[in-house]
Structure formats: C-alpha cells, structure tokens
Amino acid sequence: MKVLLILDGLCDVPAPQLGYKTPLQVAGSATLRDMRAHGAHGFFDTCPPGREPDSMGCILTLLGVEAQRIPDGRACLEAMALGLPVREGDLWLRVSLAAVSASGELLSAVGAGLSAEELCEAARLLRALEAGGCSYFPAGDYRGLVCLPGRAGWMGRLSLPPPHQNLGKPLAALLPRGGEEAALLRDLIRKSGELLAPLAREGRRYLLLPWGGAVKGRLPAFMELHGLRAGGVCAAGIVRGICAAMEIDCPSLPGATADWDTDLAGKLRAAQNMWDHDFLLLHLNGADECAHRRDPVGKVRFLSRVERELLAPLYAALGAEDSLLVCGDHGTNSQTGRHERGAQPFWLRSPHRRGDLGTLPGTAAVGLLRGETLPPVSIAHDETSREE
C-alpha cells in the first residue's frame, strides 16, 4: 500500500501565544521524528506557478496533475462532491458566511461567533435566497455554493477577492466588480444580509461573500495518470470533489467533519478498510480550519490528536513493503488566517528511500511513494515554510 497523508495548512509562523514556536513545534510528533531519522525527508514545491496557494491547486499537484490541467476554480469540484449536476455553460461560485463589523470591516470568513446550531439556522434562512435566477446550495458550516445557469462567459469578467485572504479589510473593497455581472452578485450579498439579520449581534452582522468562480472542466483519472487503483479518506468538499473527478473511490464517513473535531479514529478505520487498493489519499483539514480562525492553540490540539489517534497507529501497522508519505499542501498562518506559499515539508517511510531528498516538485509525490527515479532538484523556496 502507498499512503499519502496530507495535513492541510500544516506550516505556520511562530506564534506569541506559543512562546514564539509554531504549532507543529509545540505539538511535536514522535512518528515524524522517527520517519525523519529512519526514512527520508525533504520539501515539496506544491503551488502551481502563477497561482495563489490553495488546497485545490496544491493537492492536485501532489496527486501528479500538471499545472496546465488544473482548473481555474474549485466550485465545480465542490458541487460534484455534493452530488449536484454540473453542466456545460453554467458558472459556479463558492460563497463564505462572513462576519462584518459595525464599521464595515471583514472580521471573519468562517462565520465566527455563530454556534453549530446557529450555522444550521443560517443555512435554513438562506433557503429563501434568490437573485437573478441563481441557486444557492449549503455546503456545510460556513460554506456554500451558488450556480448561475448559462453564465459561464462571466468567468473572466468578474473580480471576486477571496474573503479568507482579506480579513480586516473594508467590505466595500471586497464587493464583486465587473459591470452587470457584479451588480447581480452585489444584490445577492445584500439579500443574504437581510435574510441573516436575525443572527446579527452587537458589533457584527452576517452575509454571504461569493468568490472562486469555476466552469465545468475535466481532470484526468488517477488510474490514467499512475496506473494505480486509488481510494480516498476525506471529508472536505474540495477533496471529495477531486476524488469524484479523478475516479478515486471515496466512501461516506459518518463523524468526519473536515474540522478540528473530526472523528480521527473513524478515519483510521476507513483507511484500513481500503487496504485492498494500491494507493490511498488520506486528508485531514482541522489544522487549516484552526489557522483560518486564528487559533494557534487549537491547531496544536488538533495536531496532537492526529499523532495520538491516527498517525502513530497507522505507522505502527505498516507492512515491510508499505510506504507512507506525510506532508502539508500549503501553509496557513494562524496570526492572519491567510494561506501562504513556500516549500512544504514531507516525511517518507519507504523501502526505497533514505536521507535528505532536498526540495522536489510536488508532482513527484506519487512517484516517490512508488520508488521511481527522482526528478532534478532546482526549485527556489520560501524559508519561512521550512518546518521540520
């Protein structure tokens, strides 16, 4: 078995709350230390050239998809994860449940301040959302999708800043731009704020912010790329969408939340149940979510749980010919809540490799698990991502 374990948003900066150490340094991991000492280690360049660091582009890179085949947006993949029909000619947008201060600044892109019950109530209230023929679909917690039928041509004409990358900025600077198209989306934002008014409280109100447009495309099947039968253990919508598009078997996971409180023991059992596959993608999203909430302490707690409840028992159960590769996809800064680019560390347990392998292109990850010849190493990287 060849296992790729992606810890989403793993890398971080030293945090004052943690004595100026990173969450990974504070959490520690006896398993990763053992993999480094007795296996191989290095860094991956995961972010496709000319793109912002995000999970879709970075994870597809780690799965061996070349940059020119990576879609421009991920909303269609998330729609596929929900089982929604994705048609040619439609434009899909991601929407985030944003909190805005009384003075008009973006406080949160993850519905901060709302309880789990209130997030469910928000989804209920937004069922009545309608603007210009578009349809809204809740996607769990603070996430949602909007479909604009027949408007794929708008894709290149809209400016939609990602909310999570613009915390603290005035809402006015983050509104859609692009003429008639933008006017429809501004109307959607206004109506969402009206529907969510019952959830407002002193100092903040809530509304939807659209971003991340996408139109239907085609990704290569994993079997087509690598000749391996692949399984996926994941709960995050984008990763389940990638699995659907790349024909990676992906069972439903009761108790998996794609957040800090996910059922890690359940994910471990699901992984063990897929040991008849050739390759397994195991994705954990909790570290990224904690960092988006600017909660480095929560990130430490989650990484500690990963070591105790999933990584250590998974590592102990590996057979002599099994390979395990652990890495991040991108960094997520728990001080700003933003994604960050830079070389991402990896740890490899394999019968084929030992020692420091340097910095490799992210597309080499699956080949590394298979023991293939390494590509040339000549990639610049950002030293701030060098967590070991």
XYZ file of C-alpha atoms in Angstrom:
388
model
C 0.000 0.000 0.000
C 1.106 3.523 -0.788
C -0.416 6.155 1.548
C -0.312 9.924 1.026
C -1.364 11.724 4.227
C -1.969 15.447 3.638
C -2.189 17.688 6.700
C -3.958 20.682 5.202
C -2.491 24.043 6.234
C 0.271 22.382 8.270
C 3.020 25.024 8.070
C 2.693 28.133 10.193
C 4.673 31.003 11.694
C 5.999 31.237 15.278
C 3.098 32.422 17.459
C 3.348 34.685 20.534
C 0.652 32.522 22.161
C 3.016 29.532 21.827
C 6.209 31.126 23.098
C 7.201 32.065 19.537
C 7.144 28.483 18.341
C 4.998 27.083 15.534
C 2.009 24.827 16.262
C 3.887 21.831 14.850
C 6.918 22.539 17.042
C 4.731 22.710 20.142
C 2.588 19.675 19.266
C 5.599 17.563 18.343
C 5.340 14.140 16.717
C 7.342 11.099 17.717
C 6.206 9.453 14.482
C 7.507 12.235 12.253
C 10.785 12.265 14.177
C 11.138 8.514 13.634
C 10.298 8.854 9.935
C 12.950 11.541 9.590
C 15.572 9.528 11.453
C 14.962 6.188 9.751
C 13.330 7.149 6.459
C 13.544 10.092 4.074
C 12.560 13.743 4.312
C 12.600 16.906 2.244
C 10.342 19.596 0.825
C 7.776 19.812 -1.963
C 7.044 22.827 -4.129
C 3.261 22.404 -4.211
C 1.862 25.706 -5.502
C 1.383 25.827 -9.296
C 3.224 28.766 -10.936
C 1.248 31.988 -11.107
C -1.481 30.819 -8.721
C -2.400 31.688 -5.179
C -1.764 28.899 -2.656
C -4.993 26.971 -2.175
C -5.915 23.388 -1.407
C -7.225 22.524 -4.857
C -4.109 23.501 -6.789
C -1.687 22.185 -4.186
C -3.444 18.830 -3.657
C -3.858 18.239 -7.387
C -0.143 18.938 -7.760
C 0.632 16.333 -5.091
C -1.587 13.869 -6.984
C 0.531 14.384 -10.094
C -1.705 16.720 -12.125
C 0.376 19.122 -14.214
C -0.264 22.853 -13.772
C -1.861 23.324 -17.208
C -4.534 20.737 -16.383
C -5.562 22.270 -13.042
C -8.912 24.147 -13.208
C -9.073 27.885 -12.581
C -11.613 27.465 -9.766
C -12.850 24.756 -7.430
C -16.574 25.422 -7.105
C -17.497 22.782 -9.708
C -15.491 20.152 -7.839
C -17.269 21.034 -4.592
C -20.610 20.788 -6.405
C -19.644 17.306 -7.617
C -18.801 16.353 -4.016
C -22.393 17.244 -3.072
C -23.798 15.195 -5.952
C -25.111 18.298 -7.735
C -25.415 18.271 -11.557
C -22.544 20.263 -13.116
C -23.436 21.301 -16.667
C -21.574 22.935 -19.528
C -22.269 26.665 -19.713
C -23.032 27.218 -16.016
C -20.915 29.335 -13.684
C -20.380 28.065 -10.135
C -19.175 30.245 -7.260
C -18.086 29.435 -3.740
C -19.697 31.556 -1.020
C -18.471 32.087 2.532
C -20.550 33.112 5.532
C -18.781 36.317 6.519
C -18.933 38.374 9.703
C -18.706 42.143 9.235
C -18.066 44.698 11.977
C -20.275 47.688 12.743
C -17.683 49.859 10.999
C -17.794 47.701 7.855
C -14.615 45.616 8.174
C -14.424 41.912 7.410
C -13.999 40.130 10.753
C -14.270 36.521 9.637
C -14.844 34.395 6.556
C -15.860 31.326 8.576
C -18.978 32.527 10.388
C -17.058 33.314 13.579
C -19.317 33.901 16.602
C -22.044 31.508 15.433
C -22.676 28.247 17.256
C -23.235 24.975 15.399
C -26.979 25.430 15.918
C -26.829 28.983 14.539
C -24.888 27.811 11.473
C -27.701 25.344 10.819
C -30.212 28.159 11.264
C -28.243 30.290 8.782
C -28.487 27.512 6.202
C -32.238 27.326 6.815
C -32.693 31.083 6.430
C -30.677 31.136 3.202
C -33.016 28.661 1.504
C -35.073 31.706 0.513
C -32.108 33.365 -1.232
C -32.773 34.266 -4.872
C -31.142 36.808 -7.174
C -31.210 36.865 -10.969
C -32.066 33.185 -11.373
C -29.114 31.884 -9.369
C -29.437 28.976 -6.949
C -27.818 28.682 -3.504
C -26.672 25.346 -2.042
C -25.378 24.968 1.546
C -22.113 23.007 1.706
C -21.658 22.602 5.458
C -20.815 25.022 8.278
C -19.896 28.418 6.790
C -19.528 27.145 3.215
C -21.933 27.314 0.309
C -22.170 27.293 -3.476
C -24.067 29.421 -5.972
C -24.924 28.296 -9.503
C -25.579 30.869 -12.242
C -27.121 28.914 -15.146
C -25.835 29.782 -18.624
C -23.375 32.383 -17.366
C -20.047 30.603 -17.869
C -18.985 33.541 -20.049
C -18.864 35.739 -16.963
C -15.876 33.796 -15.647
C -13.201 36.175 -16.922
C -15.154 39.380 -16.323
C -15.699 39.199 -12.560
C -13.329 40.299 -9.812
C -14.077 38.307 -6.629
C -11.457 38.651 -3.861
C -11.192 35.541 -1.618
C -12.658 36.558 1.779
C -10.253 34.470 3.898
C -7.303 36.256 2.287
C -8.674 39.719 3.105
C -9.568 39.717 6.793
C -9.607 43.178 8.339
C -10.267 44.956 5.049
C -13.343 47.129 4.380
C -16.289 45.201 2.968
C -16.636 47.847 0.234
C -13.226 46.830 -1.155
C -14.271 43.159 -1.364
C -17.556 43.531 -3.227
C -17.746 41.989 -6.729
C -16.598 44.162 -9.614
C -17.323 43.724 -13.319
C -20.364 45.658 -14.558
C -23.762 43.984 -14.952
C -22.430 40.660 -13.652
C -21.133 42.253 -10.466
C -24.431 44.072 -9.903
C -26.301 40.752 -9.712
C -23.844 39.370 -7.157
C -23.963 42.560 -5.086
C -27.732 42.127 -4.984
C -27.212 38.538 -3.775
C -24.909 39.789 -0.995
C -27.454 42.402 0.075
C -30.326 39.903 0.159
C -28.248 37.371 2.112
C -27.560 40.030 4.743
C -31.269 40.735 5.054
C -32.089 37.042 5.458
C -29.374 36.607 8.090
C -30.379 39.705 10.075
C -31.900 37.581 12.903
C -28.382 36.265 13.658
C -26.782 39.708 13.967
C -25.457 40.762 17.356
C -23.776 43.765 18.869
C -20.712 44.619 16.824
C -21.244 42.248 13.910
C -23.629 41.198 11.175
C -23.532 38.302 8.719
C -23.780 37.953 4.948
C -22.534 35.783 2.087
C -19.475 36.721 0.028
C -19.085 34.975 -3.361
C -15.676 34.094 -4.762
C -13.742 31.345 -6.564
C -15.684 31.045 -9.828
C -15.426 27.862 -11.906
C -16.874 26.279 -15.030
C -17.065 22.605 -15.957
C -13.766 21.012 -16.990
C -12.116 17.594 -16.957
C -9.420 16.212 -14.700
C -7.501 13.036 -15.590
C -8.450 9.850 -13.769
C -5.893 8.733 -11.176
C -5.648 5.351 -12.921
C -4.926 7.166 -16.194
C -2.068 9.116 -14.575
C -0.462 6.425 -12.441
C -1.929 3.020 -13.258
C -2.974 2.576 -9.619
C -6.378 1.826 -8.091
C -6.873 4.669 -5.619
C -9.061 5.259 -2.580
C -9.706 8.457 -0.662
C -10.483 9.069 3.019
C -11.585 12.684 3.338
C -14.479 14.916 4.330
C -13.553 18.352 2.926
C -15.768 19.175 -0.036
C -12.930 20.135 -2.357
C -11.047 16.882 -1.716
C -14.163 14.742 -2.152
C -14.785 16.652 -5.385
C -11.238 15.915 -6.564
C -11.836 12.242 -5.778
C -15.085 12.254 -7.772
C -13.450 13.959 -10.769
C -10.346 11.701 -10.721
C -12.331 8.476 -10.159
C -10.844 7.843 -6.723
C -13.073 5.637 -4.546
C -14.304 7.788 -1.661
C -16.729 6.308 0.909
C -19.018 8.405 3.086
C -17.587 8.940 6.572
C -20.026 9.303 9.492
C -18.425 11.534 12.115
C -15.989 13.189 9.723
C -16.410 16.975 9.852
C -13.424 18.362 7.865
C -12.588 20.350 11.011
C -10.768 20.077 14.357
C -13.465 17.827 15.833
C -13.422 15.184 13.092
C -13.512 11.507 14.058
C -9.847 10.575 13.549
C -10.308 7.023 14.802
C -13.106 6.614 12.261
C -10.820 7.884 9.508
C -8.159 5.398 10.547
C -10.702 2.562 10.355
C -11.838 3.765 6.926
C -8.227 3.796 5.737
C -7.664 0.255 6.995
C -10.839 -0.867 5.223
C -9.395 0.377 1.907
C -6.137 -1.581 2.172
C -7.156 -3.606 -0.912
C -6.390 -0.532 -3.061
C -2.956 0.309 -4.474
C -2.925 3.917 -3.286
C -4.694 5.804 -0.501
C -5.220 9.559 -0.179
C -5.828 10.474 3.468
C -6.676 14.157 4.006
C -7.075 15.978 7.342
C -8.398 19.532 7.350
C -8.508 20.533 11.027
C -5.164 22.364 11.192
C -6.179 24.604 8.284
C -9.542 25.435 9.857
C -7.956 26.337 13.206
C -5.489 28.643 11.460
C -8.291 30.338 9.486
C -9.909 31.074 12.860
C -6.545 32.484 14.020
C -6.377 29.864 16.747
C -2.807 28.514 17.040
C -3.625 26.793 20.341
C -6.458 24.886 18.660
C -4.069 23.942 15.870
C -1.671 22.462 18.437
C -4.503 20.445 19.990
C -5.549 19.087 16.600
C -2.009 18.111 15.564
C -1.545 16.386 18.917
C -4.734 14.406 18.313
C -3.531 13.445 14.819
C -0.328 11.987 16.268
C -2.120 10.089 19.027
C -5.289 8.898 17.291
C -4.247 8.374 13.667
C -0.622 8.808 12.662
C 1.088 6.684 15.334
C -1.253 3.666 14.959
C -1.186 3.939 11.150
C 2.627 3.999 11.155
C 2.828 1.045 13.529
C 0.549 -1.048 11.300
C 2.570 -0.603 8.080
C 3.992 -3.736 6.491
C 7.562 -4.067 5.236
C 6.605 -3.157 1.652
C 4.127 -0.384 2.536
C 5.023 3.275 2.024
C 3.739 6.340 3.909
C 4.280 9.951 2.829
C 3.181 12.753 5.199
C 3.171 16.376 4.020
C 1.335 19.685 4.014
C -0.334 21.169 0.942
C 0.240 24.849 1.762
C 0.900 26.893 4.864
C -1.888 28.620 6.795
C -0.852 31.493 9.037
C -2.695 31.344 12.372
C -1.901 35.027 13.042
C -3.522 36.341 9.847
C -5.805 33.443 8.829
C -4.262 33.507 5.336
C -2.825 30.781 3.155
C 0.901 31.081 2.486
C 3.098 29.662 -0.229
C 6.543 28.168 0.236
C 8.216 24.770 0.227
C 6.182 22.258 2.240
C 7.975 19.648 4.391
C 7.493 15.944 3.836
C 8.380 12.804 5.764
C 8.635 9.455 3.958
C 8.665 5.879 5.231
C 9.573 3.677 2.260
C 11.675 0.614 1.477
C 13.159 2.614 -1.409
C 14.435 5.906 0.102
C 16.567 7.206 2.947
C 18.003 10.578 3.966
C 17.547 14.188 2.874
C 15.999 14.365 -0.594
C 16.111 18.174 -0.887
C 13.310 20.170 -2.494
C 11.249 18.386 -5.139
C 8.341 19.378 -7.393
C 5.057 18.436 -5.767
C 4.144 16.336 -8.796
C 6.865 13.873 -7.692
C 4.895 12.770 -4.586
C 3.189 9.673 -6.023
C 6.355 8.637 -7.836
C 8.274 8.999 -4.582
C 5.881 6.549 -2.918
C 6.441 4.144 -5.814
C 10.234 4.350 -5.605
C 10.621 5.988 -9.017
C 13.696 7.950 -10.105
C 13.653 11.447 -8.623
C 13.345 14.478 -10.927
C 16.079 17.164 -10.986
C 16.035 19.462 -7.943
C 16.312 23.150 -8.816
C 13.416 24.958 -7.148
C 13.517 28.202 -5.153
C 11.581 28.115 -1.904
C 10.480 30.350 0.955
C 12.482 29.576 4.065
C 9.565 30.540 6.336
C 7.797 27.293 5.394
C 10.697 25.112 6.499
C 9.150 23.327 9.458
C 10.724 20.043 10.487
